[in-house]
Amino acid sequence: MQALEGIHHYFRKAARSMDVGERIETLLATPLREVKVQVSIELDSGEIRTFHGYRVQHDNSRGPMKGGLRYHPSLTLEECAALASLMTWKTAVVNLPYGGAMGGICADPSQLSFKEMERLTRKYVDQVQDMIGPTRDIAGPDVNTNPQVMTWLMDQYSRFHGHSPAVVTGKPLELYGSKGREAAAGRGLLYITREILRDVGLPMKGTRFALHGFGNVGSHTAQQVWEDGGTVVAVSDVLGGVYNPQGLDVPGLFEHVKRTGTVTGFSGGRACTHEEVLASDCDVLIPAALGPTLTRANAGSVQARVIIEGANAPTDPEADELLEKRGVLVVPDILANAGGVTVSYHEWVQNLQHLTWEEERVNAELEKTMKEAYDRVAQIARSRKVSLRTAAYTLAIGRVGKATVLRGI
Ligand code: NAD
């Protein structure tokens, strides 16, 4: 099942349990705007190449829309629509004054030079500059985009509209970025992990974690839970995994990844497959890779008691149902990985106020936001006797629905 169908399924399940009615349900599910643009550039070779760019703006009832910019050869408008709606629900769960958006370019950055990436980004901005902006739609990094791409985006947008650092987040620290942004998704996951472990009665010390995906989210989460006393028994990236039931030496693993670019070949454990990571003997499984990870085919072999979704949409509805039946607690993406967008919000606030916060302040605000969101979601789950996922969607739909009705349709 594709991400869009999965997200719609979770949305509909919650909307129906709330009895919002078919018309409001359709209104909330339908994006405000979906745009496909031509992005043509001259390659270094002199050849002209045409790419397709997308921007989907899902909802703006609670504030300007916020969402990532992804460069990937299989990116589609449909996938952007799915991730834009996910951002609407995510920003509502953590109560940020934002709606959801998502965009990007269907291109393979590994085949492009630095200069070609710059031309591609600037051309994309030329095509969407009239629909984005600090009070309309704020972009941020996602798969294959980074602080350098965010800088080009800010610079190109500013050529049209004047100096506008708040049009994009995830910028470098030297150019209006926020302290704490790089590790924010992992740090947010740590705060959620502490809450859920307390609720299931597991102490952090000695709790065994397995992480599928070791990029920004996976690696920072591994670092944070290890520093907090957790034991990381298995990790994997796109090339394979490494397993050690006694616990991996996380700083040593980081050194290895810095040297080789992959977790594979790390001498502090034995090599293992992705499926072995997902089925490993652990307490907490954190999917943090790309694309659908947990499906009907492998959900039955998960041994973890708790799954905390670091990635967006890693669990398809069939797997979700199976895991719920088996009593595995799933903390949904729209709550678990909201630390990234929360610190993006902090960056935007600092840019609008022309201020710089210290990292301690960023982290303290993040912790407060994540804890409050967890408390609200857990309370709804208890009182309505629903999963944490349905509870999180219920909270989000309630907030977005209320704002929509108050503003007038
Ligand atoms: P990333 O590109 O930095 O890392 C992705 C990791 O997944 C890499 O280690 C890669 O090797 C691994 N991977 C890719 N395909 C794989 C496969 N088939 N099997 C196993 N591993 C695979 O990306 P990221 O920023 O860490 O994002 C990961 C997920 O988290 C995405 O779903 C993203 O949308 C979501 N997310 C990211 C942030 C953020 O701030 N970076 C915030 C919220 C959610």
Coordinates of C-alpha atoms and ligand atoms in Angstrom, one line a residue:
M1 CA 0.0 0.0 0.0
Q2 CA 1.3 3.5 -0.9
A3 CA 2.0 6.1 1.7
L4 CA -1.0 8.2 0.6
E5 CA -3.4 5.3 1.1
G6 CA -1.9 4.5 4.5
I7 CA -2.2 8.1 5.8
H8 CA -5.7 8.4 4.4
H9 CA -6.6 5.2 6.1
Y10 CA -5.4 6.4 9.5
F11 CA -7.1 9.8 9.0
R12 CA -10.4 8.2 8.0
K13 CA -10.3 5.7 10.9
A14 CA -10.0 8.6 13.4
A15 CA -12.4 10.9 11.6
R16 CA -15.1 8.3 11.6
S17 CA -14.6 7.5 15.3
M18 CA -15.1 11.2 15.9
D19 CA -18.2 11.3 13.6
V20 CA -17.0 14.4 11.8
G21 CA -19.3 13.7 8.9
E22 CA -18.5 12.9 5.3
R23 CA -18.4 16.5 4.0
I24 CA -16.0 17.8 6.6
E25 CA -13.9 14.6 6.2
T26 CA -13.6 15.2 2.5
L27 CA -12.7 18.9 3.1
L28 CA -10.0 18.1 5.6
A29 CA -8.6 15.3 3.4
T30 CA -8.3 17.4 0.2
P31 CA -5.2 19.5 -0.4
L32 CA -5.7 23.2 -0.9
R33 CA -3.4 23.3 -3.9
E34 CA -1.2 20.8 -5.9
V35 CA 1.3 22.3 -8.3
K36 CA 3.6 20.6 -10.8
V37 CA 6.3 22.7 -12.5
Q38 CA 8.9 22.4 -15.2
V39 CA 12.4 22.7 -13.9
S40 CA 14.7 22.9 -16.9
I41 CA 18.5 23.6 -16.5
E42 CA 21.6 23.5 -18.5
L43 CA 23.9 20.6 -17.3
D44 CA 27.7 21.2 -17.0
S45 CA 28.0 19.4 -20.3
G46 CA 25.9 22.1 -22.0
E47 CA 22.9 19.6 -22.5
I48 CA 19.5 20.9 -21.5
R49 CA 17.6 18.6 -19.0
T50 CA 14.0 19.0 -17.9
F51 CA 12.9 17.8 -14.5
H52 CA 9.5 18.0 -12.8
G53 CA 9.1 19.9 -9.5
Y54 CA 6.1 19.7 -7.1
R55 CA 4.6 21.6 -4.2
V56 CA 1.5 20.5 -2.4
Q57 CA -0.1 22.8 0.1
H58 CA -2.5 20.8 2.2
D59 CA -4.1 23.0 4.8
N60 CA -3.5 26.5 6.3
S61 CA -6.3 26.8 8.8
R62 CA -3.9 27.0 11.8
G63 CA -1.1 29.1 10.1
P64 CA 1.3 29.1 7.2
M65 CA 2.0 25.8 5.7
K66 CA 5.3 24.0 6.5
G67 CA 6.9 21.1 4.8
G68 CA 10.0 19.5 3.4
L69 CA 11.8 19.7 0.1
R70 CA 12.8 16.3 -1.3
Y71 CA 15.0 15.5 -4.3
H72 CA 14.4 11.9 -5.3
P73 CA 14.2 10.0 -8.7
S74 CA 10.9 8.4 -7.7
L75 CA 9.2 11.4 -6.2
T76 CA 5.6 11.9 -7.4
L77 CA 2.9 14.5 -6.9
E78 CA 0.9 11.8 -5.0
E79 CA 3.7 11.2 -2.6
C80 CA 4.0 14.9 -1.9
A81 CA 0.2 15.1 -1.2
A82 CA 0.5 12.3 1.3
L83 CA 3.4 13.9 3.1
A84 CA 1.8 17.3 3.0
S85 CA -1.3 15.9 4.8
L86 CA 1.0 14.1 7.3
M87 CA 2.6 17.5 8.1
T88 CA -0.9 19.1 8.7
W89 CA -1.6 16.4 11.3
K90 CA 1.9 16.4 12.8
T91 CA 2.0 20.2 13.3
A92 CA -1.4 20.0 14.9
V93 CA -0.4 17.2 17.3
V94 CA 2.4 19.3 18.7
N95 CA 0.3 22.4 18.5
L96 CA 2.5 24.5 16.2
P97 CA 0.8 27.4 14.4
Y98 CA 1.3 25.8 11.0
G99 CA -0.5 23.8 8.3
G100 CA 1.1 21.1 6.1
A101 CA 2.9 21.2 2.8
M102 CA 5.5 19.1 0.9
G103 CA 7.4 19.4 -2.3
G104 CA 10.5 18.6 -4.2
I105 CA 12.0 17.6 -7.6
C106 CA 11.9 14.3 -9.3
A107 CA 15.7 14.0 -9.8
D108 CA 18.7 11.9 -8.6
P109 CA 21.2 14.2 -6.9
S110 CA 23.9 11.5 -7.0
Q111 CA 23.9 12.2 -10.8
L112 CA 24.2 15.9 -10.5
S113 CA 27.2 18.2 -9.7
F114 CA 27.2 20.8 -7.0
K115 CA 26.7 23.5 -9.6
E116 CA 23.9 21.6 -11.3
M117 CA 22.2 21.2 -7.9
E118 CA 22.4 24.9 -7.4
R119 CA 20.9 25.7 -10.8
L120 CA 18.1 23.1 -10.2
T121 CA 17.2 24.6 -6.8
R122 CA 17.2 28.2 -8.0
K123 CA 15.1 27.2 -11.1
Y124 CA 12.6 25.4 -8.8
V125 CA 12.3 28.5 -6.6
D126 CA 11.7 30.7 -9.7
Q127 CA 8.7 28.4 -10.5
V128 CA 7.2 28.4 -7.0
Q129 CA 8.3 31.7 -5.5
D130 CA 4.8 33.2 -5.8
M131 CA 3.2 30.5 -3.8
I132 CA 5.7 30.1 -0.9
G133 CA 6.9 32.7 1.7
P134 CA 7.5 33.2 5.4
T135 CA 3.7 33.8 6.0
R136 CA 2.5 31.3 3.3
D137 CA 4.5 28.2 3.0
I138 CA 7.9 27.6 4.6
A139 CA 10.1 24.8 3.2
G140 CA 12.7 22.7 5.1
P141 CA 15.2 19.9 4.3
D142 CA 14.1 16.4 3.6
V143 CA 15.6 13.5 1.8
N144 CA 18.6 14.5 -0.3
T145 CA 18.4 18.2 0.6
N146 CA 20.6 19.9 3.2
P147 CA 21.5 23.3 4.7
Q148 CA 23.3 24.3 1.4
V149 CA 20.1 23.6 -0.6
M150 CA 18.1 25.6 2.0
T151 CA 20.6 28.5 1.5
W152 CA 20.1 28.6 -2.2
L153 CA 16.4 28.5 -1.7
M154 CA 16.5 31.5 0.7
D155 CA 18.8 33.4 -1.5
Q156 CA 16.8 32.9 -4.7
Y157 CA 13.5 33.7 -2.9
S158 CA 15.1 36.8 -1.5
R159 CA 16.0 38.1 -5.0
F160 CA 12.3 38.3 -5.7
H161 CA 10.9 39.4 -2.3
G162 CA 13.8 41.0 -0.4
H163 CA 15.8 39.5 2.5
S164 CA 13.6 36.6 3.7
P165 CA 15.5 34.0 5.9
A166 CA 12.1 32.8 7.4
V167 CA 11.0 31.4 4.0
V168 CA 13.0 28.2 4.8
T169 CA 14.3 26.3 7.8
G170 CA 17.2 24.0 8.3
K171 CA 19.7 26.7 7.2
P172 CA 23.3 26.6 8.3
L173 CA 24.2 28.2 11.6
E174 CA 26.2 30.9 9.8
L175 CA 23.0 32.0 7.9
Y176 CA 20.1 32.1 10.3
G177 CA 19.9 28.4 11.2
S178 CA 19.0 27.4 14.7
K179 CA 21.2 25.7 17.2
G180 CA 19.8 22.2 18.0
R181 CA 18.1 21.8 14.5
E182 CA 20.4 19.1 13.2
A183 CA 19.7 16.7 16.1
A184 CA 16.2 17.8 16.8
A185 CA 14.3 14.8 15.4
G186 CA 16.5 12.4 17.4
R187 CA 16.2 14.5 20.5
G188 CA 12.4 14.7 20.2
L189 CA 12.3 10.9 19.8
L190 CA 14.4 10.7 23.0
Y191 CA 11.8 12.8 25.0
I192 CA 9.0 10.6 23.6
T193 CA 10.9 7.5 24.4
R194 CA 11.4 8.6 28.1
E195 CA 7.6 9.1 28.4
I196 CA 6.6 5.8 26.8
L197 CA 9.1 3.8 28.8
R198 CA 7.8 5.3 32.0
D199 CA 4.2 4.3 31.0
V200 CA 5.2 0.7 30.2
G201 CA 7.4 0.4 33.2
L202 CA 10.8 0.0 31.6
P203 CA 13.8 1.9 32.9
M204 CA 15.9 3.5 30.2
K205 CA 19.0 1.8 31.6
G206 CA 19.3 -1.5 30.0
T207 CA 16.4 -1.2 27.6
R208 CA 17.4 -2.7 24.3
F209 CA 16.9 -0.6 21.1
A210 CA 17.1 -1.6 17.4
L211 CA 17.2 1.0 14.8
H212 CA 16.4 0.5 11.1
G213 CA 18.0 3.5 9.2
F214 CA 21.0 5.4 10.4
G215 CA 20.7 8.8 8.7
N216 CA 19.8 12.0 10.4
V217 CA 17.0 10.6 12.5
G218 CA 18.4 7.1 13.2
S219 CA 21.9 8.2 14.1
H220 CA 20.9 11.1 16.4
T221 CA 18.3 8.9 18.1
A222 CA 20.9 6.1 18.7
Q223 CA 23.3 8.7 20.2
Q224 CA 20.7 10.2 22.4
V225 CA 19.2 6.9 23.8
W226 CA 22.8 5.6 24.4
E227 CA 23.8 8.7 26.3
D228 CA 20.6 8.3 28.3
G229 CA 21.6 4.8 29.4
G230 CA 19.8 2.7 26.7
T231 CA 21.5 -0.3 25.0
V232 CA 21.6 -0.2 21.2
V233 CA 21.7 -3.8 20.0
A234 CA 21.1 -3.5 16.3
V235 CA 21.3 -0.8 13.6
S236 CA 21.1 -0.9 9.8
D237 CA 21.4 1.4 6.8
V238 CA 20.7 0.9 3.2
L239 CA 23.7 -1.4 2.8
G240 CA 23.0 -3.8 5.7
G241 CA 23.1 -4.0 9.5
V242 CA 25.2 -4.9 12.5
Y243 CA 24.0 -6.7 15.7
N244 CA 25.4 -7.2 19.1
P245 CA 23.1 -8.5 21.9
Q246 CA 25.4 -7.1 24.5
G247 CA 25.0 -3.6 23.1
L248 CA 26.9 -1.8 20.3
D249 CA 29.6 0.7 21.2
V250 CA 27.8 3.7 19.8
P251 CA 30.7 6.3 19.8
G252 CA 32.8 3.6 18.1
L253 CA 30.1 3.0 15.6
F254 CA 30.0 6.8 14.8
E255 CA 33.7 6.8 14.2
H256 CA 33.3 3.8 11.9
V257 CA 30.4 5.6 9.9
K258 CA 32.5 8.8 9.7
R259 CA 35.3 6.8 8.2
T260 CA 33.4 4.5 5.8
G261 CA 30.0 6.1 5.3
T262 CA 28.1 3.0 6.4
V263 CA 27.4 0.9 9.6
T264 CA 28.3 -2.3 7.7
G265 CA 31.7 -3.7 8.5
F266 CA 31.7 -2.4 12.0
S267 CA 33.8 -4.8 14.1
G268 CA 31.9 -4.3 17.3
G269 CA 29.1 -6.7 16.3
R270 CA 28.1 -9.3 13.7
A271 CA 26.7 -8.5 10.3
C272 CA 23.0 -8.9 9.9
T273 CA 20.2 -8.1 7.4
H274 CA 17.4 -5.5 7.6
E275 CA 14.9 -8.2 8.4
E276 CA 17.1 -9.4 11.3
V277 CA 17.1 -5.8 12.7
L278 CA 13.3 -5.6 12.5
A279 CA 12.9 -9.0 14.1
S280 CA 15.7 -8.6 16.6
D281 CA 15.4 -9.5 20.3
C282 CA 14.9 -6.0 21.6
D283 CA 12.4 -3.9 23.7
V284 CA 12.1 -0.9 21.4
L285 CA 12.2 -0.9 17.6
I286 CA 12.7 2.4 15.8
P287 CA 12.1 2.4 12.1
A288 CA 14.1 5.4 10.8
A289 CA 14.8 4.6 7.2
L290 CA 12.9 5.6 4.0
G291 CA 9.8 4.1 2.5
P292 CA 7.4 1.5 4.0
T293 CA 9.2 -0.8 6.4
L294 CA 6.7 -2.7 8.4
T295 CA 4.1 -4.7 6.4
R296 CA 1.9 -7.7 6.8
A297 CA 4.9 -9.8 5.7
N298 CA 7.2 -8.9 8.5
A299 CA 5.1 -7.4 11.3
G300 CA 4.4 -10.9 12.8
S301 CA 8.1 -11.4 13.5
V302 CA 8.7 -8.1 15.4
Q303 CA 9.8 -9.0 19.0
A304 CA 9.8 -5.5 20.4
R305 CA 7.2 -4.4 22.9
V306 CA 7.2 -0.9 21.6
I307 CA 7.7 0.6 18.1
I308 CA 8.5 4.3 17.9
E309 CA 8.2 5.6 14.4
G310 CA 11.2 7.8 13.6
A311 CA 10.5 7.7 9.8
N312 CA 7.4 9.1 8.2
A313 CA 4.8 6.4 7.3
P314 CA 7.0 3.3 8.0
T315 CA 4.0 1.1 9.1
D316 CA 1.3 0.2 6.7
P317 CA -2.3 -0.3 8.0
E318 CA -2.2 -4.1 7.8
A319 CA 0.9 -4.2 9.8
D320 CA -0.5 -1.7 12.2
E321 CA -3.6 -3.8 12.8
L322 CA -1.5 -6.9 13.3
L323 CA 0.8 -5.2 15.7
E324 CA -2.1 -3.8 17.7
K325 CA -3.7 -7.3 18.0
R326 CA -0.3 -8.6 19.2
G327 CA -0.2 -5.9 21.9
V328 CA 2.8 -4.1 20.4
L329 CA 2.5 -0.4 21.3
V330 CA 3.1 1.8 18.3
V331 CA 4.0 5.5 18.8
P332 CA 3.0 7.1 15.5
D333 CA 5.2 9.3 13.3
I334 CA 3.0 12.4 13.7
L335 CA 3.9 12.4 17.4
A336 CA 7.2 10.6 17.6
N337 CA 9.3 12.4 14.9
A338 CA 7.7 15.9 15.4
G339 CA 10.9 17.1 17.0
G340 CA 12.3 18.1 13.6
V341 CA 9.5 20.4 12.7
T342 CA 9.3 21.8 16.2
V343 CA 12.8 23.1 16.1
S344 CA 12.2 24.3 12.5
Y345 CA 9.4 26.4 14.1
H346 CA 11.9 27.7 16.6
E347 CA 14.2 28.7 13.8
W348 CA 11.4 30.5 12.0
V349 CA 10.5 32.3 15.2
Q350 CA 14.1 33.4 15.7
N351 CA 14.3 34.6 12.1
L352 CA 11.1 36.6 12.4
Q353 CA 12.3 38.2 15.6
H354 CA 16.0 38.6 14.4
L355 CA 17.1 36.8 17.6
T356 CA 19.4 33.8 18.3
W357 CA 18.5 31.3 21.0
E358 CA 21.0 29.3 22.9
E359 CA 20.8 25.5 22.4
E360 CA 19.6 25.0 26.0
R361 CA 16.6 27.1 25.3
V362 CA 15.8 25.3 22.0
N363 CA 16.1 21.9 23.8
A364 CA 14.0 23.0 26.8
E365 CA 11.2 24.3 24.5
L366 CA 11.4 21.1 22.5
E367 CA 11.1 18.9 25.6
K368 CA 8.1 20.9 26.8
T369 CA 6.3 20.6 23.4
M370 CA 7.0 16.9 23.0
K371 CA 5.9 16.1 26.6
E372 CA 2.7 18.1 26.3
A373 CA 1.8 16.4 23.0
Y374 CA 2.5 13.0 24.4
D375 CA 0.4 13.6 27.5
R376 CA -2.6 14.8 25.4
V377 CA -2.3 11.9 23.0
A378 CA -1.9 9.3 25.8
Q379 CA -4.9 10.8 27.6
I380 CA -7.1 10.6 24.5
A381 CA -5.9 7.0 23.9
R382 CA -6.9 6.0 27.5
S383 CA -10.2 7.8 27.6
R384 CA -11.4 6.7 24.1
K385 CA -9.7 3.3 24.4
V386 CA -8.0 3.7 21.0
S387 CA -4.4 3.2 19.8
L388 CA -1.9 6.0 20.2
R389 CA -2.1 6.5 16.4
T390 CA -5.9 7.0 16.4
A391 CA -5.6 9.2 19.4
A392 CA -2.9 11.4 17.7
Y393 CA -5.1 11.8 14.6
T394 CA -8.1 12.5 16.8
L395 CA -6.2 15.3 18.5
A396 CA -5.0 16.7 15.2
I397 CA -8.3 16.5 13.4
G398 CA -10.1 18.2 16.3
R399 CA -7.6 21.1 16.2
V400 CA -7.6 21.5 12.4
G401 CA -11.4 21.0 12.2
K402 CA -12.1 23.6 14.9
A403 CA -9.8 26.1 13.2
T404 CA -11.4 25.5 9.9
V405 CA -14.9 26.0 11.2
L406 CA -14.0 29.1 13.3
R407 CA -12.4 30.8 10.3
G408 CA -15.4 30.0 8.1
I409 CA -15.5 27.7 5.1
Ligands
NAD1 P1 18.5 10.2 5.8 O1 18.6 10.2 4.3 O2 19.4 11.1 6.6 O3 18.7 8.7 6.3 C1 18.0 7.6 5.8 C2 18.7 6.3 6.4 O4 17.9 5.2 5.9 C3 20.1 6.1 5.8 O5 20.9 5.5 6.9 C4 19.9 5.1 4.7 O6 21.0 4.4 4.4 C5 18.8 4.3 5.3 N1 18.0 3.6 4.3 C6 17.5 4.0 3.1 N2 16.8 3.0 2.5 C7 16.9 2.0 3.3 C8 16.4 0.7 3.3 N3 15.7 0.2 2.2 N4 16.6 -0.2 4.3 C9 17.3 0.2 5.4 N5 17.8 1.5 5.5 C10 17.6 2.3 4.5 O7 17.0 10.5 6.2 P2 16.4 11.1 7.6 O8 16.4 12.6 7.5 O9 17.1 10.4 8.7 O10 14.9 10.6 7.4 C11 14.5 9.3 7.7 C12 13.0 9.3 7.8 O11 12.6 10.2 8.9 C13 12.2 9.8 6.6 O12 11.0 9.1 6.5 C14 12.0 11.2 6.9 O13 10.9 11.8 6.1 C15 11.7 11.2 8.4 N6 11.9 12.4 9.1 C16 13.0 13.1 9.1 C17 13.2 14.2 9.9 C18 14.4 15.1 9.9 O14 14.5 16.1 10.6 N7 15.5 14.6 9.2 C19 12.1 14.6 10.7 C20 11.0 13.9 10.8 C21 10.9 12.7 10.0

